[in-house]
Amino acid sequence: MAASKNDETVLDSIFSPLLPLGDSSQSPPQTENEINEEITVECKKAKELETLGVEKAEEGDFDGALECFNEACEICPLRSSCFNNRAQLWRLKVNLFENDGRICNTMMEVIDDPR
């Protein structure tokens, strides 16, 4: 059942209270990355590198994945997911390192005494 114009106006006033009454916000929904970044050639390249980095990480090539994420962060620093994926990769590397029973004493000292 399609919503009437009146229903759409009420919903707009609820979900977009800062719009003047009667103004419709019929723009398509956007993802967080689309809102926070410009769609440029650099950002598209960063997205491709990010996807490649995820694939490499899934295959176990952590160094290759890190290179992809680092390059993506340099190319498009406004793309927060590049930084998030890089941080997740570091977290994964630390977890694998700990699970092997070879915890680095220096790292543990830094965590205990961050200064």
Short mmCIF file of C-alpha atoms in Angstrom, two decimals:
data_model
loop_
_atom_site.label_atom_id
_atom_site.label_comp_id
_atom_site.label_asym_id
_atom_site.label_seq_id
_atom_site.Cartn_x
_atom_site.Cartn_y
_atom_site.Cartn_z
CA MET A 1 0.00 0.00 0.00
CA ALA A 2 1.46 3.33 -1.06
CA ALA A 3 1.65 6.12 1.47
CA SER A 4 -0.41 9.23 0.81
CA LYS A 5 1.18 12.65 0.45
CA ASN A 6 -0.05 13.50 3.97
CA ASP A 7 1.55 10.31 5.36
CA GLU A 8 4.84 11.15 3.68
CA THR A 9 4.74 14.67 5.14
CA VAL A 10 4.16 13.30 8.65
CA LEU A 11 6.98 10.77 8.27
CA ASP A 12 9.31 13.47 6.93
CA SER A 13 8.57 15.68 9.92
CA ILE A 14 9.34 12.77 12.27
CA PHE A 15 12.52 11.52 10.60
CA SER A 16 13.80 14.91 9.38
CA PRO A 17 12.68 17.38 12.05
CA LEU A 18 15.04 20.12 10.86
CA LEU A 19 13.36 20.41 7.45
CA PRO A 20 10.60 22.98 7.07
CA LEU A 21 7.12 21.44 7.10
CA GLY A 22 6.02 20.39 3.65
CA ASP A 23 9.54 19.99 2.29
CA SER A 24 9.97 16.43 1.20
CA SER A 25 13.25 14.61 1.67
CA GLN A 26 12.78 12.19 -1.19
CA SER A 27 16.49 11.83 -1.89
CA PRO A 28 17.69 8.22 -1.98
CA PRO A 29 19.26 6.91 1.23
CA GLN A 30 23.04 7.10 1.35
CA THR A 31 25.62 5.01 3.12
CA GLU A 32 27.94 6.65 5.63
CA ASN A 33 30.87 6.57 3.22
CA GLU A 34 28.81 8.24 0.48
CA ILE A 35 27.90 11.03 2.88
CA ASN A 36 31.43 11.61 4.17
CA GLU A 37 33.45 11.38 0.98
CA GLU A 38 33.51 12.89 -2.43
CA ILE A 39 33.20 10.45 -5.30
CA THR A 40 36.53 11.01 -7.02
CA VAL A 41 38.90 8.89 -9.05
CA GLU A 42 41.18 8.68 -6.01
CA CYS A 43 38.39 7.42 -3.74
CA LYS A 44 37.34 4.83 -6.31
CA LYS A 45 40.96 3.63 -6.52
CA ALA A 46 41.15 3.53 -2.71
CA LYS A 47 37.98 1.43 -2.61
CA GLU A 48 39.51 -1.02 -5.12
CA LEU A 49 42.71 -1.23 -3.04
CA GLU A 50 40.67 -1.76 0.08
CA THR A 51 38.78 -4.65 -1.53
CA LEU A 52 42.07 -6.16 -2.71
CA GLY A 53 43.48 -5.77 0.80
CA VAL A 54 40.53 -7.62 2.31
CA GLU A 55 40.98 -10.44 -0.21
CA LYS A 56 44.70 -10.68 0.58
CA ALA A 57 44.00 -10.74 4.33
CA GLU A 58 41.47 -13.54 3.85
CA GLU A 59 44.13 -15.50 1.94
CA GLY A 60 46.63 -14.96 4.78
CA ASP A 61 48.84 -12.43 2.94
CA PHE A 62 48.87 -9.88 5.77
CA ASP A 63 51.85 -7.91 4.49
CA GLY A 64 50.25 -7.53 1.06
CA ALA A 65 46.97 -6.51 2.68
CA LEU A 66 48.76 -3.92 4.82
CA GLU A 67 50.39 -2.42 1.72
CA CYS A 68 46.96 -2.12 0.07
CA PHE A 69 45.38 -0.50 3.13
CA ASN A 70 48.31 1.91 3.58
CA GLU A 71 48.10 3.01 -0.04
CA ALA A 72 44.32 3.38 0.18
CA CYS A 73 44.71 5.58 3.29
CA GLU A 74 47.24 7.77 1.48
CA ILE A 75 45.15 8.09 -1.69
CA CYS A 76 41.86 8.96 0.01
CA PRO A 77 42.33 9.98 3.66
CA LEU A 78 38.63 10.93 4.00
CA ARG A 79 37.59 7.30 3.48
CA SER A 80 37.34 6.08 7.07
CA SER A 81 36.85 2.44 6.14
CA CYS A 82 40.45 2.28 4.86
CA PHE A 83 41.72 3.17 8.33
CA ASN A 84 39.24 0.82 9.98
CA ASN A 85 40.30 -2.12 7.80
CA ARG A 86 43.96 -1.38 8.49
CA ALA A 87 43.28 -1.32 12.23
CA GLN A 88 41.37 -4.60 12.01
CA LEU A 89 44.30 -6.14 10.14
CA TRP A 90 46.71 -5.10 12.92
CA ARG A 91 44.32 -6.52 15.47
CA LEU A 92 44.13 -9.79 13.55
CA LYS A 93 47.93 -9.98 13.30
CA VAL A 94 48.30 -9.44 17.06
CA ASN A 95 45.66 -12.09 17.80
CA LEU A 96 47.40 -14.63 15.57
CA PHE A 97 50.71 -13.78 17.21
CA GLU A 98 49.26 -14.26 20.70
CA ASN A 99 47.55 -17.51 19.76
CA ASP A 100 50.87 -18.95 18.67
CA GLY A 101 52.12 -18.45 22.22
CA ARG A 102 54.79 -15.97 21.20
CA ILE A 103 53.59 -12.78 22.86
CA CYS A 104 56.07 -9.97 22.39
CA ASN A 105 57.23 -8.65 25.77
CA THR A 106 57.87 -5.18 24.35
CA MET A 107 54.30 -4.93 23.10
CA MET A 108 52.94 -5.99 26.46
CA GLU A 109 55.09 -3.34 28.18
CA VAL A 110 53.73 -0.67 25.87
CA ILE A 111 50.17 -1.76 26.56
CA ASP A 112 50.78 -1.77 30.34
CA ASP A 113 52.63 1.58 30.33
CA PRO A 114 51.27 3.74 27.46
CA ARG A 115 52.80 6.98 28.85
#
